[in-house]
Short mmCIF file of C-alpha atoms in Angstrom, two decimals:
data_model
loop_
_atom_site.label_atom_id
_atom_site.label_comp_id
_atom_site.label_asym_id
_atom_site.label_seq_id
_atom_site.Cartn_x
_atom_site.Cartn_y
_atom_site.Cartn_z
CA UNK A 1 99.50 169.53 70.95
CA UNK A 2 98.25 170.07 67.47
CA UNK A 3 101.86 170.29 66.27
CA UNK A 4 102.34 166.65 67.34
CA UNK A 5 99.57 165.53 64.91
CA UNK A 6 100.89 167.76 62.24
CA UNK A 7 104.74 167.17 61.90
CA UNK A 8 106.08 163.74 61.26
CA UNK A 9 109.41 164.55 62.89
CA UNK A 10 107.53 165.28 66.16
CA UNK A 11 105.49 162.08 65.81
CA UNK A 12 108.63 160.08 65.24
CA UNK A 13 110.37 161.71 68.21
CA UNK A 14 107.38 160.92 70.41
CA UNK A 15 107.05 157.26 69.32
CA UNK A 16 110.87 156.50 69.71
CA UNK A 17 111.00 158.36 72.94
CA UNK A 18 108.10 156.68 74.47
CA UNK A 19 109.52 153.09 73.45
CA UNK A 20 113.08 153.76 74.59
CA UNK A 21 111.98 155.43 77.90
CA UNK A 22 109.80 152.49 78.75
CA UNK A 23 112.42 150.04 78.12
CA UNK A 24 115.05 152.00 80.01
CA UNK A 25 112.58 152.36 83.04
CA UNK A 26 111.70 148.63 83.17
CA UNK A 27 115.49 147.72 83.18
CA UNK A 28 116.15 150.52 85.64
CA UNK A 29 113.85 148.95 88.32
CA UNK A 30 116.14 145.90 88.34
CA UNK A 31 119.32 147.95 88.14
CA UNK A 32 118.47 150.44 90.87
CA UNK A 33 117.45 147.54 93.23
CA UNK A 34 120.62 145.75 92.52
CA UNK A 35 122.71 148.86 93.32
CA UNK A 36 123.77 148.99 89.70
CA UNK A 37 122.35 152.41 89.08
CA UNK A 38 125.61 153.68 87.53
CA UNK A 39 125.82 150.90 85.03
CA UNK A 40 124.07 153.03 82.49
CA UNK A 41 126.35 155.98 83.01
CA UNK A 42 129.40 153.70 82.64
CA UNK A 43 128.25 151.82 79.52
CA UNK A 44 127.32 155.14 77.88
CA UNK A 45 130.80 156.37 78.10
CA UNK A 46 132.05 153.35 76.45
CA UNK A 47 129.42 153.84 73.49
CA UNK A 48 131.07 157.20 73.07
CA UNK A 49 134.32 155.41 72.06
CA UNK A 50 132.20 153.29 69.69
CA UNK A 51 130.49 156.53 68.15
CA UNK A 52 133.86 158.19 67.84
CA UNK A 53 135.27 155.08 66.01
CA UNK A 54 132.23 154.95 63.71
CA UNK A 55 132.74 158.64 62.83
CA UNK A 56 136.49 157.94 62.14
CA UNK A 57 135.97 155.09 59.71
CA UNK A 58 132.72 156.76 58.48
CA UNK A 59 130.66 153.61 58.93
CA UNK A 60 127.45 153.46 60.87
CA UNK A 61 128.40 155.11 64.34
CA UNK A 62 125.35 153.57 65.94
CA UNK A 63 126.22 149.93 64.93
CA UNK A 64 129.85 150.50 66.14
CA UNK A 65 128.40 151.84 69.46
CA UNK A 66 126.26 148.75 69.72
CA UNK A 67 129.21 146.47 69.48
CA UNK A 68 131.30 148.47 71.97
CA UNK A 69 128.43 148.69 74.33
CA UNK A 70 127.60 144.94 74.31
CA UNK A 71 131.30 144.01 74.54
CA UNK A 72 131.86 146.25 77.48
CA UNK A 73 128.68 144.83 79.26
CA UNK A 74 130.14 141.44 78.78
CA UNK A 75 133.62 142.47 80.01
CA UNK A 76 131.90 144.12 83.13
CA UNK A 77 130.35 140.84 84.05
CA UNK A 78 133.62 139.00 83.62
CA UNK A 79 135.51 141.59 85.54
CA UNK A 80 133.31 141.26 88.46
CA UNK A 81 132.97 137.42 88.48
CA UNK A 82 136.51 136.36 87.32
CA UNK A 83 138.82 139.23 88.35
CA UNK A 84 136.98 139.81 91.67
CA UNK A 85 136.59 143.54 91.12
CA UNK A 86 133.83 145.42 92.91
CA UNK A 87 131.00 146.49 90.55
CA UNK A 88 131.86 150.18 90.89
CA UNK A 89 135.60 149.71 90.47
CA UNK A 90 135.07 147.55 87.20
CA UNK A 91 132.55 150.21 85.99
CA UNK A 92 135.00 153.02 86.69
CA UNK A 93 137.85 151.30 85.00
CA UNK A 94 135.73 150.52 81.82
CA UNK A 95 133.92 153.90 81.51
CA UNK A 96 137.07 156.12 81.91
CA UNK A 97 138.89 153.72 79.44
CA UNK A 98 135.82 154.28 76.91
CA UNK A 99 135.94 157.97 77.41
CA UNK A 100 139.69 158.27 76.91
CA UNK A 101 139.59 156.20 73.76
CA UNK A 102 136.68 158.30 72.51
CA UNK A 103 138.49 161.54 73.09
CA UNK A 104 141.62 160.23 71.16
CA UNK A 105 139.53 158.73 68.29
CA UNK A 106 137.48 161.88 67.90
CA UNK A 107 140.60 163.96 67.78
CA UNK A 108 142.29 161.68 65.22
CA UNK A 109 138.99 161.86 63.12
CA UNK A 110 138.81 165.57 63.67
CA UNK A 111 135.10 165.10 64.32
CA UNK A 112 134.64 167.57 67.31
CA UNK A 113 131.64 168.99 65.47
CA UNK A 114 127.91 168.82 65.30
CA UNK A 115 127.98 165.11 64.42
CA UNK A 116 129.69 164.12 67.68
CA UNK A 117 127.67 166.71 69.64
CA UNK A 118 124.43 165.23 68.56
CA UNK A 119 125.45 161.92 70.13
CA UNK A 120 126.57 163.58 73.30
CA UNK A 121 123.39 165.60 73.73
CA UNK A 122 120.90 163.57 71.88
CA UNK A 123 118.92 164.37 68.81
CA UNK A 124 115.40 163.06 69.09
CA UNK A 125 113.81 165.60 66.71
CA UNK A 126 116.06 164.27 63.88
CA UNK A 127 115.13 160.51 64.17
CA UNK A 128 114.68 158.68 60.79
CA UNK A 129 112.00 156.33 59.87
CA UNK A 130 114.53 153.44 60.00
CA UNK A 131 115.46 154.27 63.59
CA UNK A 132 111.78 154.25 64.57
CA UNK A 133 111.63 150.64 63.27
CA UNK A 134 114.95 149.76 64.95
CA UNK A 135 113.67 151.30 68.24
CA UNK A 136 110.45 149.41 68.10
CA UNK A 137 112.04 146.02 67.30
CA UNK A 138 114.73 146.48 70.13
CA UNK A 139 112.25 147.72 72.62
CA UNK A 140 109.95 144.77 71.90
CA UNK A 141 112.91 142.47 72.33
CA UNK A 142 114.02 144.01 75.57
CA UNK A 143 110.68 144.26 77.23
CA UNK A 144 109.75 140.78 75.86
CA UNK A 145 112.92 139.23 77.47
CA UNK A 146 112.47 141.04 80.72
CA UNK A 147 108.83 140.06 81.02
CA UNK A 148 109.69 136.39 80.03
CA UNK A 149 112.34 136.20 82.70
CA UNK A 150 110.61 138.49 85.14
CA UNK A 151 110.23 136.01 88.00
CA UNK A 152 113.80 134.67 87.73
CA UNK A 153 115.32 138.19 87.50
CA UNK A 154 113.23 139.27 90.50
CA UNK A 155 114.41 136.31 92.58
CA UNK A 156 118.16 136.88 91.64
CA UNK A 157 117.53 140.61 92.34
CA UNK A 158 115.98 140.06 95.82
CA UNK A 159 118.01 137.18 97.11
CA UNK A 160 121.04 136.03 95.11
CA UNK A 161 122.04 133.33 97.34
CA UNK A 162 118.69 131.61 97.66
CA UNK A 163 118.23 131.97 93.94
CA UNK A 164 121.56 130.32 93.38
CA UNK A 165 120.70 127.46 95.89
CA UNK A 166 117.35 126.89 94.26
CA UNK A 167 119.12 126.08 91.03
CA UNK A 168 118.93 129.33 89.04
CA UNK A 169 121.81 130.26 86.70
CA UNK A 170 122.65 133.48 88.51
CA UNK A 171 125.57 134.61 86.41
CA UNK A 172 123.75 133.90 83.12
CA UNK A 173 120.86 136.10 84.26
CA UNK A 174 123.28 138.82 85.15
CA UNK A 175 124.78 138.68 81.63
CA UNK A 176 121.32 138.94 80.06
CA UNK A 177 120.44 142.01 82.22
CA UNK A 178 123.68 143.79 81.49
CA UNK A 179 123.63 143.01 77.75
CA UNK A 180 120.02 144.27 77.59
CA UNK A 181 121.09 147.37 79.33
CA UNK A 182 123.86 147.86 76.87
CA UNK A 183 121.49 147.59 74.01
CA UNK A 184 119.03 150.05 75.43
CA UNK A 185 121.74 152.54 76.17
CA UNK A 186 122.78 152.88 72.58
CA UNK A 187 118.98 153.48 71.66
CA UNK A 188 118.61 155.88 74.52
CA UNK A 189 121.74 157.75 73.29
CA UNK A 190 119.67 158.93 70.29
CA UNK A 191 116.94 160.19 72.59
CA UNK A 192 118.73 162.14 75.34
CA UNK A 193 122.48 161.67 74.25
CA UNK A 194 125.39 159.89 75.90
CA UNK A 195 125.60 162.39 78.81
CA UNK A 196 121.95 161.94 80.00
CA UNK A 197 121.01 158.37 78.97
CA UNK A 198 121.51 156.98 82.49
CA UNK A 199 118.91 159.52 83.75
CA UNK A 200 116.35 157.56 81.68
CA UNK A 201 117.42 154.31 83.31
CA UNK A 202 117.69 155.56 86.87
CA UNK A 203 115.22 158.46 87.38
CA UNK A 204 111.80 156.85 86.60
CA UNK A 205 112.90 153.69 88.35
CA UNK A 206 113.95 155.57 91.44
CA UNK A 207 110.83 157.55 91.44
CA UNK A 208 108.69 154.46 91.21
CA UNK A 209 110.52 152.75 93.98
CA UNK A 210 109.40 155.55 96.28
CA UNK A 211 105.74 154.77 95.88
CA UNK A 212 105.49 151.18 94.83
CA UNK A 213 104.35 148.44 97.27
CA UNK A 214 104.75 145.42 94.82
CA UNK A 215 107.20 144.59 92.29
CA UNK A 216 104.77 144.50 89.36
CA UNK A 217 103.53 147.92 90.64
CA UNK A 218 106.98 149.28 90.58
CA UNK A 219 107.57 148.26 86.85
CA UNK A 220 104.10 149.78 85.81
CA UNK A 221 104.71 153.09 87.74
CA UNK A 222 108.20 153.36 86.39
CA UNK A 223 106.98 152.87 82.83
CA UNK A 224 104.21 155.41 83.43
CA UNK A 225 106.71 157.96 84.88
CA UNK A 226 109.02 157.41 81.87
CA UNK A 227 106.23 157.95 79.41
CA UNK A 228 105.00 161.03 81.14
CA UNK A 229 108.55 162.46 81.08
CA UNK A 230 108.91 162.00 77.38
CA UNK A 231 105.49 163.38 76.53
CA UNK A 232 105.72 166.49 78.79
CA UNK A 233 109.41 166.97 78.05
CA UNK A 234 108.86 166.85 74.30
CA UNK A 235 105.85 169.30 74.48
CA UNK A 236 107.71 171.75 76.73
CA UNK A 237 110.75 171.49 74.36
CA UNK A 238 108.63 172.29 71.37
CA UNK A 239 106.48 175.07 72.97
CA UNK A 240 109.41 176.81 74.77
CA UNK A 241 112.16 176.02 72.28
CA UNK A 242 114.31 173.95 74.81
CA UNK A 243 116.58 171.24 74.16
CA UNK A 244 114.43 168.02 74.13
CA UNK A 245 116.89 165.82 76.07
CA UNK A 246 117.24 168.25 78.90
CA UNK A 247 113.55 168.98 79.09
CA UNK A 248 112.64 165.18 79.27
CA UNK A 249 115.10 164.52 82.05
CA UNK A 250 114.03 167.62 84.06
CA UNK A 251 110.40 166.54 83.91
CA UNK A 252 111.55 163.07 85.24
CA UNK A 253 113.31 164.87 88.06
CA UNK A 254 110.19 166.78 88.92
CA UNK A 255 108.23 163.47 89.05
CA UNK A 256 110.96 162.01 91.27
CA UNK A 257 110.68 164.96 93.61
CA UNK A 258 106.80 164.47 93.78
CA UNK A 259 107.13 160.81 94.44
CA UNK A 260 109.78 161.36 97.09
CA UNK A 261 107.53 163.97 98.75
CA UNK A 262 104.61 161.67 98.59
CA UNK A 263 106.45 159.01 100.30
CA UNK A 264 107.70 161.41 103.03
CA UNK A 265 104.26 162.77 103.64
CA UNK A 266 102.90 162.34 107.22
CA UNK A 267 100.62 159.30 107.45
CA UNK B 1 116.88 94.77 102.13
CA UNK B 2 117.09 96.41 105.49
CA UNK B 3 120.28 98.22 104.51
CA UNK B 4 118.64 99.50 101.33
CA UNK B 5 115.72 100.82 103.24
CA UNK B 6 118.07 102.61 105.71
CA UNK B 7 120.13 103.95 102.89
CA UNK B 8 117.08 105.48 101.19
CA UNK B 9 116.29 107.40 104.28
CA UNK B 10 119.73 109.06 104.39
CA UNK B 11 119.05 112.46 102.86
CA UNK B 12 122.56 113.99 103.23
CA UNK B 13 125.68 112.15 103.40
CA UNK B 14 128.84 114.20 104.13
CA UNK B 15 132.08 112.10 104.25
CA UNK B 16 135.55 113.29 105.10
CA UNK B 17 134.74 116.86 104.08
CA UNK B 18 137.34 119.55 104.21
CA UNK B 19 137.27 123.06 102.91
CA UNK B 20 139.79 125.81 103.04
CA UNK B 21 140.60 129.26 101.85
CA UNK B 22 144.15 128.84 100.57
CA UNK B 23 145.96 126.78 103.22
CA UNK B 24 143.75 127.57 106.04
CA UNK B 25 141.20 124.99 106.64
CA UNK B 26 137.71 126.16 107.77
CA UNK B 27 136.32 122.57 107.79
CA UNK B 28 138.52 119.47 108.48
CA UNK B 29 137.45 115.89 107.83
CA UNK B 30 133.85 116.34 108.70
CA UNK B 31 131.66 113.25 108.36
CA UNK B 32 127.92 113.84 109.04
CA UNK B 33 124.90 111.92 107.99
CA UNK B 34 121.53 113.55 108.00
CA UNK B 35 118.58 111.15 108.20
CA UNK B 36 115.03 111.73 107.11
CA UNK B 37 112.89 113.15 110.03
CA UNK B 38 115.98 114.61 111.90
CA UNK B 39 115.57 118.00 113.63
CA UNK B 40 119.23 118.63 113.74
CA UNK B 41 121.02 121.64 115.21
CA UNK B 42 124.39 122.50 113.93
CA UNK B 43 125.97 124.23 116.79
CA UNK B 44 129.31 125.98 117.21
CA UNK B 45 131.04 129.33 118.06
CA UNK B 46 131.30 132.07 115.36
CA UNK B 47 133.88 131.11 112.77
CA UNK B 48 133.56 127.46 113.53
CA UNK B 49 132.62 126.64 109.85
CA UNK B 50 128.89 126.21 110.37
CA UNK B 51 127.82 128.33 107.51
CA UNK B 52 130.64 126.97 105.32
CA UNK B 53 129.39 123.42 105.93
CA UNK B 54 125.88 124.37 104.84
CA UNK B 55 127.09 126.11 101.60
CA UNK B 56 129.26 123.12 100.73
CA UNK B 57 126.25 120.80 101.33
CA UNK B 58 124.21 122.95 98.98
CA UNK B 59 126.94 123.02 96.30
CA UNK B 60 127.46 126.73 96.64
CA UNK B 61 131.15 126.03 97.67
CA UNK B 62 133.26 123.19 96.28
CA UNK B 63 135.06 121.13 99.02
CA UNK B 64 138.78 120.87 99.10
CA UNK B 65 138.47 117.24 99.72
CA UNK B 66 135.75 114.77 100.72
CA UNK B 67 132.22 114.17 99.27
CA UNK B 68 128.74 115.32 99.62
CA UNK B 69 125.82 113.18 98.55
CA UNK B 70 122.22 114.55 98.50
CA UNK B 71 119.49 111.75 98.34
CA UNK B 72 122.10 109.49 97.17
CA UNK B 73 123.41 111.69 94.36
CA UNK B 74 126.71 113.57 94.26
CA UNK B 75 126.07 117.29 94.84
CA UNK B 76 127.70 118.27 91.59
CA UNK B 77 125.25 116.27 89.58
CA UNK B 78 122.23 116.79 91.89
CA UNK B 79 119.39 118.56 90.22
CA UNK B 80 116.20 118.21 92.38
CA UNK B 81 116.81 121.67 94.16
CA UNK B 82 113.17 121.89 94.65
CA UNK B 83 113.26 119.15 97.18
CA UNK B 84 115.67 121.32 99.33
CA UNK B 85 114.71 124.58 100.96
CA UNK B 86 117.45 127.00 102.10
CA UNK B 87 117.07 130.19 104.16
CA UNK B 88 120.42 131.93 104.18
CA UNK B 89 121.83 133.87 107.12
CA UNK B 90 121.46 137.08 105.30
CA UNK B 91 117.96 136.58 104.01
CA UNK B 92 116.60 139.44 106.19
CA UNK B 93 119.39 141.81 105.04
CA UNK B 94 117.58 142.98 101.88
CA UNK B 95 116.79 146.62 101.10
CA UNK B 96 113.75 147.44 103.40
CA UNK B 97 112.28 149.44 100.51
CA UNK B 98 112.36 146.63 98.16
CA UNK B 99 108.92 146.59 96.57
CA UNK B 100 107.77 143.08 96.74
CA UNK B 101 104.66 141.69 98.61
CA UNK B 102 104.80 138.73 100.89
CA UNK B 103 103.10 136.81 98.03
CA UNK B 104 105.60 137.91 95.45
CA UNK B 105 108.46 136.67 97.65
CA UNK B 106 106.78 133.22 98.18
CA UNK B 107 106.05 132.94 94.46
CA UNK B 108 109.82 133.35 93.74
CA UNK B 109 110.15 129.86 95.29
CA UNK B 110 108.13 128.31 92.48
CA UNK B 111 110.15 129.89 89.64
CA UNK B 112 113.49 128.10 89.33
CA UNK B 113 111.78 125.11 87.66
CA UNK B 114 109.46 127.10 85.43
CA UNK B 115 109.85 127.99 81.85
CA UNK B 116 110.00 131.62 80.67
CA UNK B 117 106.52 133.35 80.14
CA UNK B 118 104.98 130.91 82.53
CA UNK B 119 101.73 132.18 84.14
CA UNK B 120 100.88 131.25 87.64
CA UNK B 121 98.41 128.46 87.52
CA UNK B 122 95.44 128.06 89.93
CA UNK B 123 97.15 125.21 91.56
CA UNK B 124 100.27 127.21 92.08
CA UNK B 125 98.40 130.05 93.51
CA UNK B 126 96.76 127.59 95.89
CA UNK B 127 100.27 126.34 96.91
CA UNK B 128 101.34 129.81 97.69
CA UNK B 129 98.33 130.41 99.82
CA UNK B 130 98.88 127.15 101.69
CA UNK B 131 102.55 127.83 102.12
CA UNK B 132 101.66 131.25 103.67
CA UNK B 133 99.03 129.70 105.89
CA UNK B 134 101.37 127.02 107.11
CA UNK B 135 103.63 129.63 108.47
CA UNK B 136 100.76 131.74 109.75
CA UNK B 137 101.22 134.62 107.33
CA UNK B 138 98.14 134.38 105.25
CA UNK B 139 96.89 137.68 106.39
CA UNK B 140 100.00 139.40 105.49
CA UNK B 141 100.16 138.21 101.86
CA UNK B 142 99.75 141.64 100.16
CA UNK B 143 102.00 143.62 102.72
CA UNK B 144 105.34 144.63 101.43
CA UNK B 145 107.98 142.42 102.81
CA UNK B 146 110.02 145.42 104.09
CA UNK B 147 107.18 146.33 106.48
CA UNK B 148 107.15 143.02 108.31
CA UNK B 149 108.95 142.24 111.57
CA UNK B 150 112.16 140.11 111.54
CA UNK B 151 110.20 137.08 112.61
CA UNK B 152 107.43 137.57 110.06
CA UNK B 153 110.00 137.96 107.39
CA UNK B 154 111.68 134.58 108.24
CA UNK B 155 108.29 132.96 108.12
CA UNK B 156 107.74 134.33 104.65
CA UNK B 157 111.17 133.06 103.67
CA UNK B 158 110.31 129.67 104.93
CA UNK B 159 106.98 129.77 103.10
CA UNK B 160 109.04 130.56 99.89
CA UNK B 161 110.75 127.11 100.28
CA UNK B 162 107.43 125.34 101.29
CA UNK B 163 105.78 126.07 98.07
CA UNK B 164 108.11 123.55 96.37
CA UNK B 165 107.21 120.93 98.91
CA UNK B 166 110.68 120.29 100.10
CA UNK B 167 111.63 117.17 102.21
CA UNK B 168 114.64 118.95 103.66
CA UNK B 169 115.02 122.46 105.02
CA UNK B 170 118.18 124.27 105.84
CA UNK B 171 118.12 127.40 108.06
CA UNK B 172 121.21 129.44 108.86
CA UNK B 173 120.89 131.54 112.07
CA UNK B 174 117.16 132.10 111.43
CA UNK B 175 116.51 133.88 114.73
CA UNK B 176 118.92 136.83 114.05
CA UNK B 177 116.65 139.80 114.29
CA UNK B 178 113.72 138.04 115.71
CA UNK B 179 112.75 139.30 119.13
CA UNK B 180 112.70 137.00 122.06
CA UNK B 181 108.93 136.60 122.39
CA UNK B 182 108.58 135.62 118.75
CA UNK B 183 111.56 133.29 118.75
CA UNK B 184 109.72 130.58 120.81
CA UNK B 185 106.84 130.66 118.32
CA UNK B 186 109.22 130.55 115.48
CA UNK B 187 110.82 127.25 116.84
CA UNK B 188 107.17 125.88 117.52
CA UNK B 189 106.51 126.52 113.81
CA UNK B 190 109.77 124.57 112.76
CA UNK B 191 108.79 121.75 115.09
CA UNK B 192 105.33 121.53 113.53
CA UNK B 193 106.76 121.38 110.05
CA UNK B 194 109.17 118.63 111.26
CA UNK B 195 106.47 116.63 112.93
CA UNK B 196 103.31 117.40 110.89
CA UNK B 197 104.76 117.88 107.51
CA UNK B 198 107.48 115.44 107.76
CA UNK B 199 110.23 117.84 106.71
CA UNK B 200 113.77 117.20 107.86
CA UNK B 201 115.17 120.22 109.37
CA UNK B 202 118.85 121.36 109.74
CA UNK B 203 119.27 124.52 111.80
CA UNK B 204 122.62 126.25 112.07
CA UNK B 205 122.93 128.39 115.20
CA UNK B 206 125.26 129.57 117.87
CA UNK B 207 122.40 129.75 120.34
CA UNK B 208 120.33 126.81 121.44
CA UNK B 209 118.61 128.61 124.24
CA UNK B 210 115.17 127.98 122.99
CA UNK B 211 115.61 125.42 120.13
CA UNK B 212 116.62 122.62 122.59
CA UNK B 213 113.03 121.79 123.39
CA UNK B 214 112.34 120.63 119.83
CA UNK B 215 115.61 119.34 118.40
CA UNK B 216 116.32 115.69 118.15
CA UNK B 217 119.99 115.70 117.14
CA UNK B 218 122.94 117.81 117.71
CA UNK B 219 126.23 118.30 115.71
CA UNK B 220 128.91 120.41 117.31
CA UNK B 221 131.34 121.90 114.85
CA UNK B 222 134.55 123.53 115.57
CA UNK B 223 136.38 123.19 112.40
CA UNK B 224 136.15 119.49 113.05
CA UNK B 225 132.95 117.65 114.13
CA UNK B 226 133.52 117.43 117.83
CA UNK B 227 130.02 115.79 118.58
CA UNK B 228 127.23 114.19 116.69
CA UNK B 229 124.41 112.33 118.28
CA UNK B 230 121.07 112.58 119.97
CA UNK B 231 120.01 115.71 121.72
CA UNK B 232 119.39 113.81 125.08
CA UNK B 233 122.93 112.47 125.10
CA UNK B 234 124.36 115.80 124.13
CA UNK B 235 122.87 117.42 127.14
CA UNK B 236 124.82 115.09 129.53
CA UNK B 237 127.96 114.95 127.47
CA UNK B 238 131.41 116.18 128.19
CA UNK B 239 131.37 118.20 124.91
CA UNK B 240 128.67 120.49 126.36
CA UNK B 241 130.52 120.88 129.56
CA UNK B 242 133.78 121.62 127.58
CA UNK B 243 132.05 124.19 125.40
CA UNK B 244 130.56 125.94 128.37
CA UNK B 245 133.78 125.87 130.14
CA UNK B 246 135.42 127.13 127.05
CA UNK B 247 133.19 130.22 127.12
CA UNK B 248 131.38 129.53 123.96
CA UNK B 249 127.95 131.11 124.12
CA UNK B 250 125.97 128.01 123.31
CA UNK B 251 123.13 128.07 125.82
CA UNK B 252 122.06 131.65 126.08
CA UNK B 253 123.36 134.48 123.99
CA UNK B 254 122.59 138.09 124.61
CA UNK B 255 123.05 140.37 121.65
#
């Protein structure tokens, strides 16, 4: 624990990890309940193409990833509403497209190296001061928007048809939620990497939903599980010299197992 | 003057309404006025267009031809959705693990009109409590919705519409998943909302076994409107005889 007070890079990792994990968990509760759990997985594959393009043109891979991710989120909503594709089909089309484009771009750029790998597997211990500020600002924006629209998002998630009949702009709320997810994924990519970012969205939320009896309760428990995963995961990673991303996600899985066992206990 | 007063009481005015998917018409030339105070049952066999009619009235589907006016306003420009409550057919088909208490579900009804970052006021909290008590669910306010029986869930969904003090309530097959014992109490509740709270009720069902003690008007739908009139006349009408002879399970239906 003392190391966390001593080393600035560990403090930065902790702060950014906590911020992003909480944002992911809050969004995750909505996404899991909407059966959109795989959306994080799909969008993260598209950010891979963005990162590869950024590396190719040697310009801010994170910024290019943002553009790709948000554009894909928008395309996803349109593919579902206008082209009538099922959500999972639209996601499969976009995510495999993103991955294919990323592979080609990375090959052209000859960047199959540590740079690309750090995006695939996360690099929470190498986070810069600027990224801390960026993460804080974007997390505040994501959590603020979700809390501001909490009741409307809840109504749409619970009963789409009644929400529409009572005058809510259902499609606009879908777009808001999907774009927020896209933004959060790019941030999460720095913490646990493209390959594991959807775990930050799905696992704390799924664990919280095992034990929560009210919606506000579910949001709080998911945020708490996410924070606990980051703290315990980082400490384990530092103490045992493990990759931080894997350790964070594995702690989350242990919490999920505990919550599931708690739910299944004989009453 | 009399005609103006009569017009003011016309809550829903459906005229010459047709709706189709491609070239197949699901509804054809339906004209149906719904007047304040009605307890109207829209009857018809499965696939007769009942739900489609409801969704068209609510502006969720756009008619192929014909018009719908709500409280005198064309449905496309109607904005007072708070005056109209709707409990869809699939209301009870939510994820049983959905973590929302009955109170949270009822609170959803308040939201559409509220700005972002709105905190529930004392008056709204009182409205929620009153809506739950009107449907007899006050004691279940903190229980997760998924742990209630089908009949209790329907009551909570009705309470969700009541918090906005509607004058008109649409229910689509509300007794699906409600056991027979609770069904009668459920219709008693609707009748009391109709009589005591002055709420006009439109009930879509393929089963009038128990509802017929309370309903005042009947509309029979089979793509076209085959009957519209008072419930008393309907019971002696040829339409009912025809429907029975046609094997439509309108009177008693065993699932």
